[in-house]
Coordinates of N, CA and C in Angstrom, one line a residue:
M14 N -15.9 22.1 69.6 CA -15.8 21.2 68.5 C -14.6 21.3 67.5
Q15 N -14.0 20.2 67.4 CA -12.9 20.1 66.5 C -13.3 19.6 65.2
R16 N -12.9 20.5 64.4 CA -13.3 20.4 62.8 C -12.4 19.1 62.5
N17 N -13.1 18.2 61.6 CA -12.1 17.2 61.0 C -11.6 17.8 59.7
R18 N -10.4 17.9 59.6 CA -9.6 18.2 58.4 C -9.7 17.3 57.5
A19 N -10.3 17.7 56.1 CA -10.6 16.6 54.9 C -9.0 16.8 54.5
R20 N -8.6 15.6 54.6 CA -7.3 15.2 53.9 C -7.5 15.1 52.4
A21 N -6.5 15.8 51.7 CA -6.7 15.9 50.3 C -6.0 14.6 49.8
P22 N -6.4 14.0 48.6 CA -5.9 12.8 48.1 C -4.4 12.9 47.7
S23 N -3.9 11.8 47.9 CA -2.5 12.1 47.8 C -2.4 11.7 46.2
P24 N -1.6 12.3 45.2 CA -1.5 12.1 43.9 C -0.9 10.8 43.6
R25 N -1.2 10.0 42.6 CA -0.8 8.9 42.5 C 0.7 8.9 42.0
R26 N 1.4 7.9 42.2 CA 2.8 8.0 41.6 C 3.2 7.5 40.1
R27 N 3.4 8.0 39.5 CA 3.7 7.5 38.2 C 5.2 6.8 38.0
H28 N 5.2 5.6 37.5 CA 6.2 5.1 37.4 C 6.8 5.4 36.2
A29 N 8.1 5.8 36.2 CA 8.8 6.3 35.0 C 9.2 5.1 34.1
P30 N 9.1 5.5 32.7 CA 9.4 4.1 31.6 C 10.7 3.5 32.1
A31 N 10.6 2.3 32.3 CA 11.9 1.4 32.0 C 12.9 1.8 31.1
R32 N 14.0 2.0 31.5 CA 15.1 2.1 30.5 C 15.6 0.8 30.1
P33 N 16.4 0.8 29.1 CA 16.8 -0.5 28.5 C 17.8 -1.0 29.2
G34 N 18.1 -2.5 29.6 CA 19.0 -3.0 30.5 C 18.3 -2.9 31.7
R35 N 17.3 -2.3 32.0 CA 17.1 -2.0 33.5 C 16.0 -3.0 34.0
N36 N 15.6 -3.5 35.2 CA 14.5 -4.6 35.6 C 13.7 -3.9 36.2
P37 N 12.5 -3.5 35.6 CA 11.5 -2.5 36.4 C 10.9 -3.1 37.6
V38 N 10.7 -4.4 37.6 CA 9.8 -5.2 38.6 C 10.8 -5.8 39.7
G39 N 12.3 -5.4 39.5 CA 13.0 -6.3 40.8 C 13.4 -7.6 40.6
L40 N 13.2 -8.3 39.4 CA 13.3 -9.6 39.2 C 15.0 -9.7 39.3
P41 N 15.4 -11.2 39.8 CA 16.8 -11.4 39.8 C 17.3 -11.3 38.4
P42 N 18.8 -10.9 38.3 CA 19.4 -10.7 37.2 C 19.1 -11.8 36.3
G43 N 19.2 -11.8 34.9 CA 19.0 -13.1 34.1 C 17.6 -13.6 33.8
R44 N 16.5 -13.3 34.8 CA 15.4 -13.8 34.6 C 14.3 -12.7 33.6
P45 N 14.1 -13.5 32.6 CA 13.3 -12.6 31.4 C 12.0 -12.0 32.0
V46 N 11.7 -10.8 31.8 CA 10.6 -10.1 32.4 C 9.5 -10.5 31.2
S47 N 8.3 -10.8 31.9 CA 6.9 -11.5 30.8 C 6.3 -10.2 30.6
R48 N 5.8 -10.1 29.4 CA 5.2 -9.0 28.7 C 3.6 -9.3 29.1
R49 N 3.0 -8.1 29.6 CA 1.6 -8.1 30.1 C 0.6 -7.7 29.0
Y50 N -0.3 -8.2 28.7 CA -1.5 -8.0 27.7 C -2.8 -7.8 28.3
P51 N -3.9 -7.1 27.7 CA -5.0 -7.1 28.4 C -5.7 -8.4 28.5
D52 N -6.6 -8.7 29.3 CA -7.4 -10.1 29.6 C -7.8 -10.5 28.3
G53 N -7.6 -12.0 28.3 CA -8.2 -12.3 27.2 C -7.3 -12.2 25.9
V54 N -6.0 -11.6 26.1 CA -5.3 -11.3 24.7 C -3.5 -11.9 25.3
S55 N -3.4 -13.0 24.7 CA -2.1 -13.5 24.8 C -1.0 -13.1 23.7
D56 N -1.4 -12.4 22.7 CA -0.3 -11.8 21.6 C -1.2 -10.8 21.0
P57 N -0.4 -9.8 20.8 CA -1.3 -8.4 20.6 C -1.1 -8.5 18.9
T58 N -0.4 -9.4 18.2 CA -0.4 -9.3 16.8 C -2.0 -9.5 16.2
P59 N -2.4 -8.8 15.4 CA -3.5 -9.2 14.8 C -3.6 -10.7 14.2
P60 N -4.8 -11.3 14.2 CA -4.6 -12.7 13.8 C -4.5 -12.6 12.1
D61 N -4.8 -11.8 11.6 CA -4.9 -11.8 10.1 C -3.2 -11.1 9.5
D62 N -2.2 -10.9 10.6 CA -1.0 -10.2 10.4 C -0.2 -11.4 9.7
P63 N 0.4 -11.3 8.7 CA 1.2 -12.4 8.3 C 2.4 -12.9 9.1
R64 N 2.8 -11.7 9.9 CA 3.8 -12.3 11.2 C 3.2 -12.9 12.1
H65 N 1.8 -13.3 12.5 CA 1.4 -13.8 13.5 C 1.8 -15.2 13.7
P66 N 2.2 -15.6 14.6 CA 2.9 -17.1 14.8 C 1.9 -18.3 14.7
H67 N 0.6 -18.0 15.0 CA -0.4 -19.0 15.2 C -1.3 -19.2 14.2
D68 N -1.1 -18.0 13.2 CA -1.9 -18.1 11.9 C -1.5 -19.0 10.7
P69 N -2.4 -20.2 10.6 CA -1.7 -20.7 9.1 C -1.7 -20.3 8.2
A70 N -2.4 -19.2 7.8 CA -2.3 -18.6 6.4 C -1.4 -17.3 6.8
G71 N -0.4 -17.5 7.8 CA 0.3 -16.2 7.6 C 1.6 -16.2 6.7
A72 N 2.8 -16.0 7.4 CA 3.9 -16.0 6.4 C 4.0 -17.1 5.8
D73 N 4.1 -18.5 6.3 CA 4.3 -19.4 5.7 C 3.0 -19.7 4.7
G74 N 2.0 -19.5 5.0 CA 0.8 -19.8 4.3 C 0.8 -18.8 3.1
A75 N 1.3 -17.6 3.2 CA 1.3 -16.8 2.0 C 2.3 -16.9 1.0
R76 N 3.5 -17.4 1.6 CA 4.5 -17.6 0.9 C 4.1 -18.8 0.0
D77 N 3.3 -20.1 0.7 CA 3.1 -21.3 0.1 C 2.4 -21.0 -1.1
S78 N 1.1 -20.5 -0.9 CA 0.0 -20.1 -1.7 C 0.2 -19.0 -3.0
G79 N 1.2 -17.8 -2.6 CA 1.5 -16.9 -3.5 C 2.5 -17.2 -4.6
G80 N 3.5 -18.0 -4.0 CA 4.7 -18.4 -4.8 C 4.2 -19.4 -5.8
P81 N 5.2 -19.7 -7.2 CA 4.9 -20.5 -7.9 C 4.8 -22.0 -7.4
A82 N 5.2 -22.6 -6.6 CA 5.3 -23.7 -5.8 C 3.9 -24.0 -5.4
G83 N 3.3 -22.8 -5.0 CA 2.0 -22.9 -4.0 C 0.8 -23.1 -5.3
R84 N 1.0 -22.4 -6.5 CA 0.2 -22.4 -7.4 C 0.3 -23.8 -8.3
A85 N 1.2 -24.4 -8.1 CA 1.6 -25.8 -8.8 C 0.9 -26.7 -7.8
A86 N 0.8 -26.6 -6.4 CA 0.0 -27.4 -5.6 C -1.4 -27.3 -5.7
E87 N -1.8 -26.1 -6.2 CA -3.5 -26.0 -6.0 C -3.7 -26.6 -7.6
T88 N -3.1 -26.4 -8.5 CA -3.4 -26.8 -9.7 C -2.9 -28.5 -10.0
G89 N -1.8 -28.8 -9.7 CA -1.6 -30.1 -9.6 C -0.5 -30.3 -10.7
P90 N 0.0 -31.4 -11.0 CA 1.0 -31.5 -12.0 C 0.4 -31.6 -13.3
R91 N 1.1 -31.1 -14.3 CA 0.5 -31.3 -15.7 C 0.8 -32.4 -16.4
P92 N -0.4 -32.7 -16.7 CA -0.3 -34.3 -17.4 C 0.3 -34.2 -18.7
R93 N 0.9 -35.1 -19.1 CA 1.8 -35.3 -20.5 C 0.8 -35.1 -21.8
R94 N -0.5 -35.6 -21.6 CA -1.3 -35.0 -22.9 C -1.6 -33.5 -23.0
I95 N -1.9 -32.9 -21.6 CA -2.1 -31.4 -21.9 C -0.6 -31.0 -22.2
A96 N 0.6 -31.2 -22.0 CA 1.7 -30.8 -22.4 C 2.0 -31.0 -23.8
V97 N 1.7 -31.9 -24.4 CA 1.6 -32.3 -26.1 C 0.9 -31.1 -26.8
A98 N -0.4 -31.3 -26.1 CA -1.6 -30.3 -26.9 C -1.2 -28.9 -26.9
A99 N -0.5 -28.4 -25.8 CA -0.4 -27.4 -25.7 C 1.0 -26.7 -26.7
A100 N 2.0 -27.6 -26.7 CA 3.3 -27.4 -27.6 C 2.8 -27.5 -29.0
L101 N 1.8 -28.6 -29.5 CA 1.5 -28.3 -30.7 C 0.5 -27.4 -31.2
T102 N -0.5 -27.0 -30.4 CA -1.0 -25.7 -30.5 C -0.1 -24.4 -30.7
L103 N 0.7 -24.3 -29.9 CA 1.7 -23.2 -29.9 C 2.6 -23.3 -31.3
L104 N 2.8 -24.6 -31.5 CA 3.6 -24.6 -32.8 C 2.8 -24.3 -34.0
Q105 N 1.6 -24.7 -34.2 CA 0.4 -24.1 -35.2 C 0.4 -22.7 -35.1
G106 N 0.5 -21.9 -33.9 CA 0.4 -20.2 -33.8 C 1.6 -19.8 -34.4
I107 N 2.8 -20.4 -34.1 CA 4.1 -20.0 -34.8 C 4.1 -20.0 -36.1
V108 N 3.7 -21.1 -36.8 CA 3.8 -21.6 -38.2 C 2.7 -20.5 -39.0
I109 N 1.6 -20.3 -38.2 CA 0.6 -19.1 -39.3 C 1.1 -17.7 -38.8
A110 N 1.8 -17.3 -37.8 CA 2.2 -16.1 -37.7 C 3.6 -16.1 -38.7
A111 N 4.3 -17.1 -39.0 CA 5.4 -16.8 -39.8 C 4.8 -16.6 -41.3
L112 N 3.9 -17.4 -41.5 CA 3.2 -17.2 -42.8 C 2.6 -15.9 -43.1
G113 N 2.0 -15.4 -42.0 CA 1.6 -13.9 -42.1 C 2.6 -12.9 -42.2
V114 N 4.0 -13.0 -41.7 CA 5.0 -12.1 -41.9 C 5.4 -12.7 -43.5
I115 N 5.6 -13.7 -43.9 CA 5.9 -13.8 -45.3 C 5.2 -13.1 -46.1
M116 N 4.0 -13.2 -46.0 CA 2.9 -12.2 -46.9 C 3.0 -11.0 -46.9
L117 N 3.2 -10.6 -45.8 CA 3.8 -9.0 -45.5 C 5.0 -8.6 -46.1
V118 N 5.9 -9.7 -46.1 CA 7.4 -9.3 -46.5 C 7.2 -9.1 -48.1
L119 N 6.3 -10.2 -48.7 CA 6.0 -10.1 -50.2 C 5.3 -9.1 -50.7
V120 N 4.6 -8.5 -49.9 CA 3.7 -7.2 -50.4 C 4.8 -6.0 -50.6
F121 N 5.8 -5.8 -49.9 CA 6.8 -4.8 -49.9 C 8.0 -5.1 -50.7
T122 N 8.0 -6.4 -51.1 CA 9.3 -6.7 -51.7 C 8.8 -7.3 -53.1
G123 N 8.0 -7.5 -53.3 CA 7.2 -8.0 -54.7 C 6.3 -7.0 -55.3
T124 N 5.8 -7.7 -56.6 CA 4.6 -6.8 -57.3 C 3.5 -7.4 -57.4
P125 N 2.8 -7.4 -56.1 CA 1.5 -8.3 -55.9 C 0.3 -7.4 -57.2
D126 N -0.6 -8.4 -57.6 CA -1.7 -7.5 -58.3 C -2.2 -6.7 -57.5
N127 N -2.4 -7.0 -56.4 CA -3.7 -5.9 -55.6 C -2.7 -5.6 -54.2
A128 N -2.1 -4.8 -54.0 CA -1.4 -4.6 -52.7 C -1.9 -4.6 -51.8
V129 N -3.4 -3.6 -51.8 CA -4.1 -3.8 -50.5 C -4.6 -4.9 -50.0
Q130 N -5.0 -5.6 -51.0 CA -5.6 -7.2 -50.6 C -4.7 -7.9 -50.2
A131 N -3.4 -7.8 -50.7 CA -2.3 -8.9 -50.1 C -1.9 -8.2 -48.5
L132 N -2.0 -7.1 -48.5 CA -1.6 -6.3 -47.0 C -2.8 -6.9 -46.0
T133 N -4.0 -6.9 -46.6 CA -4.9 -7.0 -45.6 C -4.9 -8.5 -45.3
G134 N -4.7 -9.6 -46.3 CA -4.5 -10.6 -45.8 C -3.7 -11.3 -45.0
G135 N -2.2 -10.7 -45.2 CA -1.3 -10.6 -44.4 C -1.6 -10.5 -42.8
V136 N -2.1 -9.4 -42.7 CA -2.5 -8.8 -41.1 C -3.5 -9.6 -40.7
T137 N -4.3 -10.0 -41.6 CA -5.6 -11.1 -40.9 C -4.9 -12.3 -40.5
V138 N -4.0 -12.9 -41.1 CA -3.1 -14.3 -41.0 C -2.5 -13.7 -39.8
L139 N -1.8 -12.6 -39.5 CA -1.3 -12.7 -38.3 C -2.2 -12.4 -37.1
L140 N -3.3 -11.9 -37.1 CA -4.3 -11.9 -36.1 C -4.8 -13.0 -35.8
L141 N -5.2 -14.1 -36.9 CA -5.5 -15.5 -36.7 C -4.5 -16.3 -36.0
A142 N -3.2 -15.8 -35.9 CA -2.2 -16.5 -35.1 C -2.2 -16.5 -33.8
L143 N -3.0 -15.1 -33.5 CA -3.0 -14.9 -31.9 C -3.9 -16.2 -31.3
F144 N -4.8 -16.7 -32.2 CA -5.9 -17.5 -31.3 C -5.2 -18.7 -30.9
P145 N -4.4 -19.7 -31.8 CA -3.7 -20.6 -31.2 C -2.6 -20.4 -30.3
L146 N -1.9 -19.3 -30.5 CA -1.0 -18.8 -29.5 C -1.4 -18.7 -28.2
L147 N -2.5 -17.9 -28.0 CA -3.2 -17.7 -26.9 C -3.9 -19.1 -26.0
A148 N -4.4 -19.9 -26.9 CA -5.0 -21.3 -26.5 C -3.7 -22.1 -25.9
G149 N -2.7 -22.3 -26.9 CA -1.3 -23.2 -26.5 C -0.9 -22.4 -25.1
R150 N -0.8 -21.2 -25.0 CA -0.4 -20.5 -23.5 C -1.3 -21.0 -22.5
G151 N -2.7 -21.0 -22.7 CA -3.6 -21.1 -21.9 C -3.5 -22.6 -21.0
L152 N -3.2 -23.8 -22.3 CA -3.1 -25.1 -22.0 C -2.1 -25.4 -21.4
W153 N -0.9 -24.6 -21.5 CA 0.5 -25.0 -20.9 C 0.3 -24.4 -19.1
L154 N -0.5 -23.6 -19.1 CA -0.7 -22.9 -17.7 C -2.1 -23.6 -16.9
L155 N -2.6 -24.6 -17.7 CA -3.6 -25.5 -17.3 C -4.9 -24.2 -17.1
R156 N -5.2 -23.5 -18.0 CA -6.1 -22.5 -17.6 C -7.6 -23.2 -17.9
R157 N -8.9 -23.1 -17.5 CA -10.0 -24.1 -18.0 C -10.4 -23.4 -19.3
W158 N -10.4 -22.2 -19.6 CA -10.9 -21.5 -20.8 C -10.1 -22.0 -22.2
S159 N -8.9 -22.6 -21.8 CA -8.2 -22.7 -23.3 C -8.4 -24.2 -23.7
R160 N -8.9 -25.0 -23.3 CA -9.6 -26.1 -24.0 C -10.5 -26.1 -25.2
G161 N -11.5 -25.0 -25.0 CA -12.5 -24.9 -26.0 C -11.8 -24.0 -27.3
P162 N -11.0 -23.3 -27.2 CA -10.4 -22.6 -28.3 C -9.5 -23.4 -29.0
S163 N -8.7 -24.3 -28.1 CA -7.7 -25.2 -28.9 C -8.7 -26.1 -29.7
V164 N -9.6 -27.0 -29.3 CA -10.2 -27.4 -30.1 C -11.1 -26.8 -31.2
I165 N -11.4 -25.6 -31.1 CA -11.8 -25.2 -32.2 C -10.6 -24.9 -33.6
V166 N -9.5 -24.6 -33.1 CA -8.6 -24.5 -34.1 C -8.1 -25.8 -34.6
Q167 N -8.2 -26.8 -34.0 CA -8.3 -28.2 -34.7 C -9.3 -28.3 -35.8
L168 N -10.4 -28.3 -35.3 CA -11.6 -28.4 -36.2 C -11.5 -27.5 -37.5
L169 N -10.8 -26.2 -37.3 CA -10.7 -25.7 -38.4 C -9.5 -26.0 -39.3
A170 N -8.8 -26.5 -38.8 CA -7.3 -27.0 -39.4 C -7.6 -28.2 -40.3
L171 N -8.4 -29.1 -40.0 CA -9.1 -30.3 -40.7 C -9.5 -29.9 -41.9
P172 N -10.4 -29.0 -42.3 CA -11.0 -28.7 -43.6 C -9.9 -28.1 -44.3
T173 N -9.0 -27.3 -43.5 CA -7.9 -26.5 -44.2 C -7.1 -27.2 -44.9
A174 N -6.7 -28.4 -44.3 CA -5.8 -29.6 -44.6 C -6.6 -30.1 -46.0
W175 N -7.7 -30.3 -46.0 CA -8.4 -30.9 -47.0 C -8.2 -30.0 -48.0
Q176 N -8.3 -29.0 -47.9 CA -8.0 -27.8 -49.2 C -6.6 -27.8 -49.8
L177 N -6.0 -27.7 -48.7 CA -4.4 -27.8 -49.0 C -4.0 -29.1 -50.1
W178 N -4.8 -30.2 -49.7 CA -4.4 -31.4 -50.3 C -4.9 -31.2 -51.8
G179 N -5.7 -30.6 -52.2 CA -6.1 -30.5 -53.6 C -5.2 -29.4 -54.2
M180 N -4.4 -28.8 -53.8 CA -3.4 -27.7 -54.4 C -2.0 -28.9 -55.1
E181 N -1.0 -28.0 -55.1 CA 0.2 -28.6 -55.9 C 1.2 -27.9 -54.9
G182 N 2.4 -28.6 -55.1 CA 3.6 -27.9 -54.5 C 3.8 -28.2 -52.9
V183 N 4.3 -27.1 -52.3 CA 4.2 -26.9 -50.9 C 3.0 -27.2 -50.3
W184 N 2.1 -26.3 -50.7 CA 0.7 -26.5 -50.2 C 0.4 -27.9 -50.1
Q185 N 0.3 -28.7 -50.8 CA -0.2 -30.2 -50.9 C 0.7 -30.9 -50.0
A186 N 2.0 -30.7 -49.7 CA 3.0 -31.2 -48.9 C 2.5 -31.0 -47.3
S187 N 2.1 -30.0 -47.2 CA 1.9 -29.4 -45.8 C 0.5 -29.8 -45.4
A188 N -0.6 -30.5 -46.2 CA -1.6 -30.8 -45.4 C -1.4 -32.2 -44.7
P189 N -0.5 -33.0 -45.0 CA -0.9 -34.3 -44.1 C -0.2 -33.8 -42.6
P190 N 0.8 -33.2 -42.7 CA 1.2 -32.8 -41.2 C 0.2 -31.9 -40.5
L191 N -0.3 -31.0 -41.2 CA -1.3 -30.5 -40.7 C -2.6 -31.0 -40.0
A192 N -3.0 -32.0 -40.5 CA -4.0 -32.8 -40.4 C -3.5 -33.7 -39.2
A193 N -2.5 -34.4 -39.4 CA -1.9 -35.3 -38.1 C -1.8 -34.5 -36.8
V194 N -1.4 -33.2 -36.8 CA -1.3 -32.4 -35.6 C -2.6 -32.0 -35.2
A195 N -3.5 -31.8 -36.1 CA -4.9 -31.6 -35.3 C -5.3 -32.8 -35.1
L196 N -5.5 -33.8 -35.5 CA -6.0 -35.2 -35.0 C -5.2 -35.6 -33.5
V197 N -4.0 -35.3 -33.5 CA -3.3 -35.5 -32.1 C -3.6 -34.7 -31.0
V198 N -3.8 -33.4 -31.2 CA -4.2 -32.4 -30.3 C -5.7 -32.8 -29.8
L199 N -6.6 -33.1 -30.8 CA -7.9 -33.5 -30.7 C -8.0 -34.8 -29.5
G200 N -6.9 -35.9 -29.9 CA -7.2 -36.9 -29.2 C -6.6 -36.7 -27.7
C201 N -5.6 -35.7 -27.4 CA -4.8 -35.5 -26.2 C -6.1 -34.7 -25.4
L202 N -7.1 -34.0 -26.2 CA -7.8 -33.0 -25.2 C -9.2 -33.5 -25.0
M203 N -9.7 -34.5 -25.8 CA -11.1 -35.0 -25.9 C -11.0 -36.2 -25.0
N204 N -11.0 -36.2 -23.9 CA -10.5 -37.3 -22.9 C -10.7 -36.5 -21.3
S205 N -11.0 -37.7 -20.3 CA -11.4 -37.4 -19.1 C -10.3 -36.8 -18.3
V206 N -9.1 -37.2 -18.6 CA -7.8 -36.9 -18.2 C -7.4 -35.4 -18.4
A207 N -7.8 -34.7 -19.6 CA -7.5 -33.7 -19.9 C -8.6 -32.6 -19.3
A208 N -9.7 -33.1 -19.3 CA -11.0 -32.6 -18.6 C -10.7 -32.0 -17.2
E209 N -10.4 -33.5 -16.5 CA -10.2 -33.0 -15.0 C -9.0 -32.3 -14.7
A210 N -7.9 -32.4 -15.4 CA -6.9 -31.2 -15.4 C -7.1 -29.9 -15.7
L211 N -8.0 -29.7 -16.6 CA -8.3 -28.2 -17.0 C -9.4 -27.7 -16.1
G212 N -9.8 -28.8 -15.2 CA -11.2 -28.2 -14.3 C -12.4 -28.3 -14.8
A213 N -12.6 -29.0 -16.0 CA -13.8 -29.1 -16.6 C -15.0 -29.9 -15.8
V214 N -14.2 -30.7 -15.1 CA -15.0 -31.6 -14.2 C -14.2 -31.6 -12.7
P215 N -15.1 -31.8 -11.9 CA -14.5 -31.8 -10.4 C -13.5 -32.9 -10.5
R216 N -12.5 -33.0 -9.7 CA -11.2 -33.7 -9.4 C -11.8 -35.0 -9.0
D217 N -12.5 -34.8 -8.0 CA -13.1 -36.1 -7.3 C -14.0 -36.7 -7.7
A218 N -14.8 -36.4 -8.9 CA -16.0 -36.8 -9.8 C -15.2 -38.4 -10.4

């Protein structure tokens, strides 16, 4: 009997990696070699990768949504009423801050009756100046929270103007401009256009 000799399986040939500028599949020169990916995958780039060509929120989307132009497109144009209210509120904050600085300068250069009380008053006025400054900046940036603080500032400015009117000199002269600015800002903010621009009501309402 002849014994059937078992043939050992021949080792598979491993193709050497293709070198740059060499055609591994024997295509005609000048013909591009197509890239092969697993079944069902046409592009190995993850869909959430910013470089993905088919991702609408990729490189172009990230650039549009993250840059200043993208933010302007989301919030929309700044209405003129909001711009006027923001500028006047910032002006109020600057005037209050200047008043606080003057009070502090007088503490160190003059001879106040009570230096501690004068110093405390100047610091308090500077801290109060932050309120309209932050509110004005928020209005300029169309922040939703900025409408309430700005309205509160104007409601406090009206009785302050009334008290200044009862004084003499420069304080009495500053009462009419203060009251006029407060009324203008309230008129700019207390309307549907400002509420819609700041997101207080839906835009499609």
